[in-house]
Amino acid sequence: MTDERKHGLARRLTHYGDADFALYLRRSFAKSMGYSHDMLSRPIVGISNTASGFNNCHRGVPELIEAISRGVVAAGGLPLPFPVSSLGEVFLHPTSMLYRNLMAMDVEEMISAQPMDAVVLVGGCDKTVPALLMGAASADLPAILVVTGPMMTSRYQGERLGACTDCRGWWARYRAGEISPQQIREVEDGLVTTAGTCAVMGTASTMACLAETLGMMLPGTATIPAVHADRLRAAEVSGARAVALAAEDLRPSHIVTPAAVDNALRVLLALGGSTNAIIHLSAVAGRLGIRVSLERLNELSEITPVLVDLKPTGEHYMEDLFAAGGLGPVLGELADDLDGSARSVTGVTLAERLAERTFGDGQVVRRREMPVAERGGLVALKGSLAPDGAILKRSAADDRLFESEGRAVVFSSLDDLAARIDDPDLDVEPNDFLVLQNAGPKSTAAMPEAGYLPIPAKLARAGVKDMVRLSDARMSGTAYGTVVLHIAPEAAAGGPLALVRQGDRIRLSVADRRLDLLVDEAELSVRRAALPPPPAPPGRGYRRLHFDHVLQAPEGCDLDFLRAGGA
Ligand code: FES
């Protein structure tokens, strides 16, 4: 019998040259944990444990694992939690993005190497959901995702407070001198008051909603708050479903199909979701040989309205979306355009799910005829400054800047930005374009969420709220502004962004989907020839692996050898 057709502890035996001995030894060691022979004969459901003292968003994971385990046992399986990497967004240097692929490798290998028949993936914080889905897609074992759920909001001086759009809003007020150090400290105390992921339609919430759309989690579970009892009930049902998934051999490759990915793109646009999600969706799809094209994004963006009125695009928070019915009404409003053939971990197709369709409440989830915006939240730009593409979240940007030309104020690195952005002598005007170089995936910065360049202090104090900002970096899903991101190829890979100099003219046209550097080719050739040699790659370890193999944003910043078909 091939290893694939063996079950439970008999899968993936340790090689000793004697399979019967290996199984006998494995059972014997497993029994040392107190399991009976009968329990060890059951189908095994692995549960990825991403609890970590460095991940506040996963504070509820131990309780979720308990509930999942309960469901697995009730359905006749044996739950075995196992640790994998955990990426707490604000606890990682230089950025969690550097480690997403490392976590995905960890997840894939631990699912593949250990004897389990199905796996329940538990995650929530920005990079953990994509890493879990990427790893599970490559391992292609029956898998179901349980997210930690969003945190609840609190109040400060009568205003609702929820990470992390409000983090930025209050910090901008502080930088502009509108509130005192004592007040910003009080805000700090109240921004994050419960377990769970950020309270707005940031990357974590967007990825949870996309995972539900892709079909990798139980319908109706993406938006349940972290501290709500429904979250535990959903975990219990997910555990039970994992046992059935093993029997049905329903795998990620059966669920994450081109139809499901196309549906996820539409939902991303309707959510006004995070720019990061386009990178993560490209990476997850790429693991199964599915390409997410920027042309398709633009096509769908023209015909998909923004329906969800959540910060940073709108006004509400994730707990409001849950109260409004969660993702179901969003899918209900979009139903006529979605591909109903896509099916979820339940085995049910989207068309069957939407047979009893629900609709928006008109406020948090708008009706299609009264949307937040007529067109989708994200657009891709191309042009001489971004030959392979760039992304703008137009739903969170100032449309007065959409057709504009400006003078480049260039920062060559994050260090340069930090050193000069608030310099009173900085030569900068409100209509200038702020340009950040060397913050892409291959740079030493490793593509941090630094694309939301701060408004120079002297302009902020003068009341400037938004400027065109351009970079090869990313932006937090909770941020807002006229911020062009993911410029590809990046500066560190020799893209045209590296050639921009102080005072150059740049034109942005959202209508034409273009971003152009208005410098003639002869001058660019001279600059290209004079570029300094790239910095030496990291000498060793994972950082060297990442540097040598990381792809650009349109390929999801995955490592080349991890995509379907390898390098
Ligand atoms: Fe974890 Fe925002 S910091 S979701």
PDB file of N, CA and C in Angstrom, residues 261-352:
ATOM      1  N   VAL A 261     -10.590  31.702  -7.165  1.00  0.00           N
ATOM      2  CA  VAL A 261      -9.667  32.844  -7.103  1.00  0.00           C
ATOM      3  C   VAL A 261     -10.312  34.072  -7.748  1.00  0.00           C
ATOM      4  N   ASP A 262     -11.008  33.871  -8.844  1.00  0.00           N
ATOM      5  CA  ASP A 262     -11.699  34.989  -9.493  1.00  0.00           C
ATOM      6  C   ASP A 262     -12.779  35.556  -8.568  1.00  0.00           C
ATOM      7  N   ASN A 263     -13.503  34.684  -7.896  1.00  0.00           N
ATOM      8  CA  ASN A 263     -14.493  35.145  -6.913  1.00  0.00           C
ATOM      9  C   ASN A 263     -13.819  35.953  -5.804  1.00  0.00           C
ATOM     10  N   ALA A 264     -12.662  35.476  -5.374  1.00  0.00           N
ATOM     11  CA  ALA A 264     -11.950  36.173  -4.291  1.00  0.00           C
ATOM     12  C   ALA A 264     -11.508  37.564  -4.740  1.00  0.00           C
ATOM     13  N   LEU A 265     -11.100  37.692  -5.999  1.00  0.00           N
ATOM     14  CA  LEU A 265     -10.718  39.019  -6.503  1.00  0.00           C
ATOM     15  C   LEU A 265     -11.906  39.974  -6.466  1.00  0.00           C
ATOM     16  N   ARG A 266     -13.075  39.479  -6.869  1.00  0.00           N
ATOM     17  CA  ARG A 266     -14.281  40.331  -6.847  1.00  0.00           C
ATOM     18  C   ARG A 266     -14.604  40.749  -5.413  1.00  0.00           C
ATOM     19  N   VAL A 267     -14.511  39.799  -4.514  1.00  0.00           N
ATOM     20  CA  VAL A 267     -14.834  40.124  -3.119  1.00  0.00           C
ATOM     21  C   VAL A 267     -13.813  41.107  -2.545  1.00  0.00           C
ATOM     22  N   LEU A 268     -12.550  40.916  -2.885  1.00  0.00           N
ATOM     23  CA  LEU A 268     -11.512  41.858  -2.439  1.00  0.00           C
ATOM     24  C   LEU A 268     -11.886  43.287  -2.844  1.00  0.00           C
ATOM     25  N   LEU A 269     -12.351  43.444  -4.069  1.00  0.00           N
ATOM     26  CA  LEU A 269     -12.726  44.776  -4.561  1.00  0.00           C
ATOM     27  C   LEU A 269     -13.964  45.296  -3.850  1.00  0.00           C
ATOM     28  N   ALA A 270     -14.922  44.437  -3.635  1.00  0.00           N
ATOM     29  CA  ALA A 270     -16.166  44.862  -2.975  1.00  0.00           C
ATOM     30  C   ALA A 270     -15.947  45.209  -1.503  1.00  0.00           C
ATOM     31  N   LEU A 271     -14.951  44.591  -0.913  1.00  0.00           N
ATOM     32  CA  LEU A 271     -14.636  44.887   0.484  1.00  0.00           C
ATOM     33  C   LEU A 271     -13.934  46.232   0.632  1.00  0.00           C
ATOM     34  N   GLY A 272     -13.347  46.739  -0.496  1.00  0.00           N
ATOM     35  CA  GLY A 272     -12.407  47.852  -0.351  1.00  0.00           C
ATOM     36  C   GLY A 272     -11.237  47.345   0.472  1.00  0.00           C
ATOM     37  N   GLY A 273     -10.832  46.101   0.183  1.00  0.00           N
ATOM     38  CA  GLY A 273      -9.875  45.397   1.047  1.00  0.00           C
ATOM     39  C   GLY A 273      -8.449  45.864   0.897  1.00  0.00           C
ATOM     40  N   SER A 274      -7.605  45.243   1.682  1.00  0.00           N
ATOM     41  CA  SER A 274      -6.199  45.637   1.812  1.00  0.00           C
ATOM     42  C   SER A 274      -5.417  45.407   0.517  1.00  0.00           C
ATOM     43  N   THR A 275      -4.514  46.330   0.233  1.00  0.00           N
ATOM     44  CA  THR A 275      -3.609  46.148  -0.912  1.00  0.00           C
ATOM     45  C   THR A 275      -2.735  44.906  -0.731  1.00  0.00           C
ATOM     46  N   ASN A 276      -2.406  44.595   0.510  1.00  0.00           N
ATOM     47  CA  ASN A 276      -1.572  43.411   0.755  1.00  0.00           C
ATOM     48  C   ASN A 276      -2.243  42.139   0.251  1.00  0.00           C
ATOM     49  N   ALA A 277      -3.560  42.145   0.260  1.00  0.00           N
ATOM     50  CA  ALA A 277      -4.280  40.922  -0.087  1.00  0.00           C
ATOM     51  C   ALA A 277      -4.021  40.506  -1.528  1.00  0.00           C
ATOM     52  N   ILE A 278      -3.746  41.464  -2.400  1.00  0.00           N
ATOM     53  CA  ILE A 278      -3.484  41.094  -3.802  1.00  0.00           C
ATOM     54  C   ILE A 278      -2.159  40.320  -3.882  1.00  0.00           C
ATOM     55  N   ILE A 279      -1.208  40.709  -3.052  1.00  0.00           N
ATOM     56  CA  ILE A 279       0.064  39.960  -3.008  1.00  0.00           C
ATOM     57  C   ILE A 279      -0.186  38.558  -2.449  1.00  0.00           C
ATOM     58  N   HIS A 280      -0.918  38.494  -1.342  1.00  0.00           N
ATOM     59  CA  HIS A 280      -1.120  37.190  -0.699  1.00  0.00           C
ATOM     60  C   HIS A 280      -1.982  36.260  -1.558  1.00  0.00           C
ATOM     61  N   LEU A 281      -3.011  36.823  -2.187  1.00  0.00           N
ATOM     62  CA  LEU A 281      -3.857  35.989  -3.051  1.00  0.00           C
ATOM     63  C   LEU A 281      -3.034  35.451  -4.225  1.00  0.00           C
ATOM     64  N   SER A 282      -2.171  36.299  -4.783  1.00  0.00           N
ATOM     65  CA  SER A 282      -1.294  35.850  -5.878  1.00  0.00           C
ATOM     66  C   SER A 282      -0.382  34.723  -5.409  1.00  0.00           C
ATOM     67  N   ALA A 283       0.099  34.838  -4.181  1.00  0.00           N
ATOM     68  CA  ALA A 283       1.017  33.815  -3.657  1.00  0.00           C
ATOM     69  C   ALA A 283       0.286  32.491  -3.418  1.00  0.00           C
ATOM     70  N   VAL A 284      -0.898  32.565  -2.808  1.00  0.00           N
ATOM     71  CA  VAL A 284      -1.666  31.337  -2.535  1.00  0.00           C
ATOM     72  C   VAL A 284      -2.046  30.663  -3.854  1.00  0.00           C
ATOM     73  N   ALA A 285      -2.576  31.459  -4.785  1.00  0.00           N
ATOM     74  CA  ALA A 285      -2.994  30.900  -6.083  1.00  0.00           C
ATOM     75  C   ALA A 285      -1.789  30.327  -6.825  1.00  0.00           C
ATOM     76  N   GLY A 286      -0.643  31.025  -6.717  1.00  0.00           N
ATOM     77  CA  GLY A 286       0.568  30.578  -7.405  1.00  0.00           C
ATOM     78  C   GLY A 286       1.036  29.211  -6.944  1.00  0.00           C
ATOM     79  N   ARG A 287       0.707  28.862  -5.691  1.00  0.00           N
ATOM     80  CA  ARG A 287       1.078  27.530  -5.199  1.00  0.00           C
ATOM     81  C   ARG A 287       0.333  26.424  -5.952  1.00  0.00           C
ATOM     82  N   LEU A 288      -0.788  26.800  -6.583  1.00  0.00           N
ATOM     83  CA  LEU A 288      -1.581  25.797  -7.301  1.00  0.00           C
ATOM     84  C   LEU A 288      -1.580  26.070  -8.803  1.00  0.00           C
ATOM     85  N   GLY A 289      -0.618  26.882  -9.239  1.00  0.00           N
ATOM     86  CA  GLY A 289      -0.462  27.124 -10.672  1.00  0.00           C
ATOM     87  C   GLY A 289      -1.485  28.083 -11.253  1.00  0.00           C
ATOM     88  N   ILE A 290      -2.119  28.895 -10.395  1.00  0.00           N
ATOM     89  CA  ILE A 290      -3.133  29.839 -10.880  1.00  0.00           C
ATOM     90  C   ILE A 290      -2.532  31.239 -10.844  1.00  0.00           C
ATOM     91  N   ARG A 291      -2.621  31.946 -11.962  1.00  0.00           N
ATOM     92  CA  ARG A 291      -2.028  33.279 -12.043  1.00  0.00           C
ATOM     93  C   ARG A 291      -3.097  34.352 -11.800  1.00  0.00           C
ATOM     94  N   VAL A 292      -2.791  35.292 -10.936  1.00  0.00           N
ATOM     95  CA  VAL A 292      -3.691  36.438 -10.730  1.00  0.00           C
ATOM     96  C   VAL A 292      -3.137  37.581 -11.562  1.00  0.00           C
ATOM     97  N   SER A 293      -3.875  38.015 -12.572  1.00  0.00           N
ATOM     98  CA  SER A 293      -3.315  39.057 -13.438  1.00  0.00           C
ATOM     99  C   SER A 293      -3.834  40.429 -13.029  1.00  0.00           C
ATOM    100  N   LEU A 294      -2.947  41.423 -13.156  1.00  0.00           N
ATOM    101  CA  LEU A 294      -3.330  42.792 -12.819  1.00  0.00           C
ATOM    102  C   LEU A 294      -4.354  43.315 -13.826  1.00  0.00           C
ATOM    103  N   GLU A 295      -4.291  42.795 -15.043  1.00  0.00           N
ATOM    104  CA  GLU A 295      -5.283  43.194 -16.056  1.00  0.00           C
ATOM    105  C   GLU A 295      -6.674  42.727 -15.615  1.00  0.00           C
ATOM    106  N   ARG A 296      -6.743  41.514 -15.087  1.00  0.00           N
ATOM    107  CA  ARG A 296      -8.033  41.004 -14.617  1.00  0.00           C
ATOM    108  C   ARG A 296      -8.518  41.821 -13.410  1.00  0.00           C
ATOM    109  N   LEU A 297      -7.588  42.193 -12.556  1.00  0.00           N
ATOM    110  CA  LEU A 297      -7.954  43.036 -11.413  1.00  0.00           C
ATOM    111  C   LEU A 297      -8.604  44.327 -11.910  1.00  0.00           C
ATOM    112  N   ASN A 298      -7.975  44.973 -12.894  1.00  0.00           N
ATOM    113  CA  ASN A 298      -8.528  46.230 -13.415  1.00  0.00           C
ATOM    114  C   ASN A 298      -9.878  46.026 -14.097  1.00  0.00           C
ATOM    115  N   GLU A 299      -9.983  44.918 -14.811  1.00  0.00           N
ATOM    116  CA  GLU A 299     -11.249  44.600 -15.483  1.00  0.00           C
ATOM    117  C   GLU A 299     -12.375  44.484 -14.451  1.00  0.00           C
ATOM    118  N   LEU A 300     -12.109  43.715 -13.414  1.00  0.00           N
ATOM    119  CA  LEU A 300     -13.132  43.504 -12.381  1.00  0.00           C
ATOM    120  C   LEU A 300     -13.377  44.775 -11.579  1.00  0.00           C
ATOM    121  N   SER A 301     -12.322  45.567 -11.412  1.00  0.00           N
ATOM    122  CA  SER A 301     -12.453  46.786 -10.616  1.00  0.00           C
ATOM    123  C   SER A 301     -13.463  47.751 -11.251  1.00  0.00           C
ATOM    124  N   GLU A 302     -13.562  47.720 -12.563  1.00  0.00           N
ATOM    125  CA  GLU A 302     -14.494  48.617 -13.254  1.00  0.00           C
ATOM    126  C   GLU A 302     -15.951  48.213 -13.065  1.00  0.00           C
ATOM    127  N   ILE A 303     -16.179  46.940 -12.765  1.00  0.00           N
ATOM    128  CA  ILE A 303     -17.573  46.462 -12.723  1.00  0.00           C
ATOM    129  C   ILE A 303     -17.985  45.974 -11.333  1.00  0.00           C
ATOM    130  N   THR A 304     -17.078  46.134 -10.367  1.00  0.00           N
ATOM    131  CA  THR A 304     -17.396  45.661  -9.015  1.00  0.00           C
ATOM    132  C   THR A 304     -17.461  46.848  -8.057  1.00  0.00           C
ATOM    133  N   PRO A 305     -18.607  47.125  -7.495  1.00  0.00           N
ATOM    134  CA  PRO A 305     -18.697  48.256  -6.566  1.00  0.00           C
ATOM    135  C   PRO A 305     -18.110  47.927  -5.201  1.00  0.00           C
ATOM    136  N   VAL A 306     -17.685  48.967  -4.490  1.00  0.00           N
ATOM    137  CA  VAL A 306     -17.312  48.784  -3.076  1.00  0.00           C
ATOM    138  C   VAL A 306     -18.616  48.748  -2.291  1.00  0.00           C
ATOM    139  N   LEU A 307     -18.830  47.672  -1.579  1.00  0.00           N
ATOM    140  CA  LEU A 307     -20.104  47.494  -0.869  1.00  0.00           C
ATOM    141  C   LEU A 307     -19.954  47.582   0.646  1.00  0.00           C
ATOM    142  N   VAL A 308     -18.752  47.378   1.135  1.00  0.00           N
ATOM    143  CA  VAL A 308     -18.581  47.282   2.588  1.00  0.00           C
ATOM    144  C   VAL A 308     -18.052  48.601   3.133  1.00  0.00           C
ATOM    145  N   ASP A 309     -18.795  49.156   4.074  1.00  0.00           N
ATOM    146  CA  ASP A 309     -18.475  50.483   4.612  1.00  0.00           C
ATOM    147  C   ASP A 309     -17.693  50.332   5.923  1.00  0.00           C
ATOM    148  N   LEU A 310     -16.475  49.863   5.790  1.00  0.00           N
ATOM    149  CA  LEU A 310     -15.622  49.681   6.969  1.00  0.00           C
ATOM    150  C   LEU A 310     -14.388  50.557   6.860  1.00  0.00           C
ATOM    151  N   LYS A 311     -13.846  50.958   7.993  1.00  0.00           N
ATOM    152  CA  LYS A 311     -12.563  51.640   7.968  1.00  0.00           C
ATOM    153  C   LYS A 311     -11.530  50.698   7.377  1.00  0.00           C
ATOM    154  N   PRO A 312     -10.513  51.150   6.650  1.00  0.00           N
ATOM    155  CA  PRO A 312     -10.166  52.553   6.449  1.00  0.00           C
ATOM    156  C   PRO A 312     -10.930  53.241   5.308  1.00  0.00           C
ATOM    157  N   THR A 313     -11.695  52.458   4.506  1.00  0.00           N
ATOM    158  CA  THR A 313     -12.411  53.070   3.397  1.00  0.00           C
ATOM    159  C   THR A 313     -13.650  53.821   3.888  1.00  0.00           C
ATOM    160  N   GLY A 314     -14.337  53.243   4.882  1.00  0.00           N
ATOM    161  CA  GLY A 314     -15.597  53.824   5.356  1.00  0.00           C
ATOM    162  C   GLY A 314     -15.567  54.123   6.838  1.00  0.00           C
ATOM    163  N   GLU A 315     -16.663  53.767   7.528  1.00  0.00           N
ATOM    164  CA  GLU A 315     -16.832  54.228   8.903  1.00  0.00           C
ATOM    165  C   GLU A 315     -16.868  53.124   9.956  1.00  0.00           C
ATOM    166  N   HIS A 316     -17.273  51.921   9.546  1.00  0.00           N
ATOM    167  CA  HIS A 316     -17.576  50.912  10.550  1.00  0.00           C
ATOM    168  C   HIS A 316     -16.397  49.991  10.846  1.00  0.00           C
ATOM    169  N   TYR A 317     -16.686  49.031  11.745  1.00  0.00           N
ATOM    170  CA  TYR A 317     -15.655  48.094  12.221  1.00  0.00           C
ATOM    171  C   TYR A 317     -16.129  46.655  11.992  1.00  0.00           C
ATOM    172  N   MET A 318     -15.213  45.718  12.179  1.00  0.00           N
ATOM    173  CA  MET A 318     -15.533  44.323  11.894  1.00  0.00           C
ATOM    174  C   MET A 318     -16.701  43.809  12.726  1.00  0.00           C
ATOM    175  N   GLU A 319     -16.814  44.251  13.986  1.00  0.00           N
ATOM    176  CA  GLU A 319     -17.935  43.771  14.800  1.00  0.00           C
ATOM    177  C   GLU A 319     -19.270  44.218  14.183  1.00  0.00           C
ATOM    178  N   ASP A 320     -19.258  45.360  13.478  1.00  0.00           N
ATOM    179  CA  ASP A 320     -20.472  45.833  12.802  1.00  0.00           C
ATOM    180  C   ASP A 320     -20.777  44.962  11.580  1.00  0.00           C
ATOM    181  N   LEU A 321     -19.706  44.543  10.896  1.00  0.00           N
ATOM    182  CA  LEU A 321     -19.919  43.667   9.735  1.00  0.00           C
ATOM    183  C   LEU A 321     -20.483  42.331  10.197  1.00  0.00           C
ATOM    184  N   PHE A 322     -19.990  41.844  11.313  1.00  0.00           N
ATOM    185  CA  PHE A 322     -20.532  40.593  11.863  1.00  0.00           C
ATOM    186  C   PHE A 322     -22.018  40.759  12.179  1.00  0.00           C
ATOM    187  N   ALA A 323     -22.349  41.883  12.832  1.00  0.00           N
ATOM    188  CA  ALA A 323     -23.748  42.136  13.197  1.00  0.00           C
ATOM    189  C   ALA A 323     -24.633  42.283  11.950  1.00  0.00           C
ATOM    190  N   ALA A 324     -24.009  42.733  10.856  1.00  0.00           N
ATOM    191  CA  ALA A 324     -24.780  42.914   9.609  1.00  0.00           C
ATOM    192  C   ALA A 324     -24.886  41.626   8.809  1.00  0.00           C
ATOM    193  N   GLY A 325     -24.372  40.531   9.366  1.00  0.00           N
ATOM    194  CA  GLY A 325     -24.514  39.241   8.676  1.00  0.00           C
ATOM    195  C   GLY A 325     -23.214  38.658   8.161  1.00  0.00           C
ATOM    196  N   GLY A 326     -22.094  39.396   8.364  1.00  0.00           N
ATOM    197  CA  GLY A 326     -20.792  38.869   7.943  1.00  0.00           C
ATOM    198  C   GLY A 326     -20.614  38.929   6.430  1.00  0.00           C
ATOM    199  N   LEU A 327     -19.909  37.959   5.912  1.00  0.00           N
ATOM    200  CA  LEU A 327     -19.609  37.964   4.480  1.00  0.00           C
ATOM    201  C   LEU A 327     -20.816  37.549   3.632  1.00  0.00           C
ATOM    202  N   GLY A 328     -21.744  36.833   4.243  1.00  0.00           N
ATOM    203  CA  GLY A 328     -22.890  36.311   3.486  1.00  0.00           C
ATOM    204  C   GLY A 328     -23.600  37.371   2.651  1.00  0.00           C
ATOM    205  N   PRO A 329     -23.989  38.507   3.234  1.00  0.00           N
ATOM    206  CA  PRO A 329     -24.671  39.532   2.443  1.00  0.00           C
ATOM    207  C   PRO A 329     -23.794  40.110   1.329  1.00  0.00           C
ATOM    208  N   VAL A 330     -22.483  40.164   1.558  1.00  0.00           N
ATOM    209  CA  VAL A 330     -21.589  40.665   0.501  1.00  0.00           C
ATOM    210  C   VAL A 330     -21.652  39.702  -0.686  1.00  0.00           C
ATOM    211  N   LEU A 331     -21.558  38.407  -0.382  1.00  0.00           N
ATOM    212  CA  LEU A 331     -21.669  37.405  -1.448  1.00  0.00           C
ATOM    213  C   LEU A 331     -23.060  37.458  -2.078  1.00  0.00           C
ATOM    214  N   GLY A 332     -24.062  37.697  -1.258  1.00  0.00           N
ATOM    215  CA  GLY A 332     -25.430  37.781  -1.761  1.00  0.00           C
ATOM    216  C   GLY A 332     -25.596  38.919  -2.757  1.00  0.00           C
ATOM    217  N   GLU A 333     -25.021  40.082  -2.426  1.00  0.00           N
ATOM    218  CA  GLU A 333     -25.118  41.233  -3.332  1.00  0.00           C
ATOM    219  C   GLU A 333     -24.367  40.981  -4.636  1.00  0.00           C
ATOM    220  N   LEU A 334     -23.263  40.214  -4.542  1.00  0.00           N
ATOM    221  CA  LEU A 334     -22.430  39.969  -5.727  1.00  0.00           C
ATOM    222  C   LEU A 334     -22.840  38.710  -6.484  1.00  0.00           C
ATOM    223  N   ALA A 335     -23.814  37.994  -5.950  1.00  0.00           N
ATOM    224  CA  ALA A 335     -24.085  36.625  -6.402  1.00  0.00           C
ATOM    225  C   ALA A 335     -24.194  36.472  -7.915  1.00  0.00           C
ATOM    226  N   ASP A 336     -24.813  37.469  -8.564  1.00  0.00           N
ATOM    227  CA  ASP A 336     -25.033  37.322 -10.012  1.00  0.00           C
ATOM    228  C   ASP A 336     -23.722  37.274 -10.789  1.00  0.00           C
ATOM    229  N   ASP A 337     -22.653  37.800 -10.193  1.00  0.00           N
ATOM    230  CA  ASP A 337     -21.369  37.844 -10.906  1.00  0.00           C
ATOM    231  C   ASP A 337     -20.403  36.745 -10.451  1.00  0.00           C
ATOM    232  N   LEU A 338     -20.731  36.071  -9.385  1.00  0.00           N
ATOM    233  CA  LEU A 338     -19.791  35.081  -8.859  1.00  0.00           C
ATOM    234  C   LEU A 338     -19.936  33.758  -9.602  1.00  0.00           C
ATOM    235  N   ASP A 339     -18.846  33.009  -9.630  1.00  0.00           N
ATOM    236  CA  ASP A 339     -18.870  31.688 -10.261  1.00  0.00           C
ATOM    237  C   ASP A 339     -19.368  30.672  -9.233  1.00  0.00           C
ATOM    238  N   GLY A 340     -20.605  30.247  -9.418  1.00  0.00           N
ATOM    239  CA  GLY A 340     -21.252  29.380  -8.432  1.00  0.00           C
ATOM    240  C   GLY A 340     -20.700  27.976  -8.391  1.00  0.00           C
ATOM    241  N   SER A 341     -19.828  27.626  -9.321  1.00  0.00           N
ATOM    242  CA  SER A 341     -19.316  26.251  -9.342  1.00  0.00           C
ATOM    243  C   SER A 341     -18.240  26.025  -8.281  1.00  0.00           C
ATOM    244  N   ALA A 342     -17.682  27.117  -7.748  1.00  0.00           N
ATOM    245  CA  ALA A 342     -16.629  26.961  -6.736  1.00  0.00           C
ATOM    246  C   ALA A 342     -17.230  26.318  -5.492  1.00  0.00           C
ATOM    247  N   ARG A 343     -16.508  25.390  -4.906  1.00  0.00           N
ATOM    248  CA  ARG A 343     -17.059  24.761  -3.701  1.00  0.00           C
ATOM    249  C   ARG A 343     -16.118  24.921  -2.520  1.00  0.00           C
ATOM    250  N   SER A 344     -16.690  24.770  -1.351  1.00  0.00           N
ATOM    251  CA  SER A 344     -15.922  25.038  -0.137  1.00  0.00           C
ATOM    252  C   SER A 344     -15.590  23.736   0.583  1.00  0.00           C
ATOM    253  N   VAL A 345     -14.927  23.892   1.735  1.00  0.00           N
ATOM    254  CA  VAL A 345     -14.600  22.734   2.566  1.00  0.00           C
ATOM    255  C   VAL A 345     -15.833  21.964   3.018  1.00  0.00           C
ATOM    256  N   THR A 346     -16.995  22.563   2.880  1.00  0.00           N
ATOM    257  CA  THR A 346     -18.220  21.832   3.230  1.00  0.00           C
ATOM    258  C   THR A 346     -18.586  20.834   2.142  1.00  0.00           C
ATOM    259  N   GLY A 347     -17.959  20.986   0.962  1.00  0.00           N
ATOM    260  CA  GLY A 347     -18.336  20.163  -0.186  1.00  0.00           C
ATOM    261  C   GLY A 347     -19.461  20.796  -0.987  1.00  0.00           C
ATOM    262  N   VAL A 348     -20.032  21.857  -0.421  1.00  0.00           N
ATOM    263  CA  VAL A 348     -21.174  22.534  -1.061  1.00  0.00           C
ATOM    264  C   VAL A 348     -20.650  23.601  -2.019  1.00  0.00           C
ATOM    265  N   THR A 349     -21.300  23.781  -3.160  1.00  0.00           N
ATOM    266  CA  THR A 349     -20.865  24.822  -4.098  1.00  0.00           C
ATOM    267  C   THR A 349     -21.371  26.186  -3.623  1.00  0.00           C
ATOM    268  N   LEU A 350     -20.752  27.225  -4.177  1.00  0.00           N
ATOM    269  CA  LEU A 350     -21.174  28.579  -3.826  1.00  0.00           C
ATOM    270  C   LEU A 350     -22.619  28.807  -4.270  1.00  0.00           C
ATOM    271  N   ALA A 351     -22.962  28.267  -5.419  1.00  0.00           N
ATOM    272  CA  ALA A 351     -24.347  28.419  -5.901  1.00  0.00           C
ATOM    273  C   ALA A 351     -25.319  27.808  -4.899  1.00  0.00           C
ATOM    274  N   GLU A 352     -24.961  26.651  -4.355  1.00  0.00           N
ATOM    275  CA  GLU A 352     -25.841  26.015  -3.360  1.00  0.00           C
ATOM    276  C   GLU A 352     -25.901  26.859  -2.086  1.00  0.00           C
TER     277      GLU A 352
END
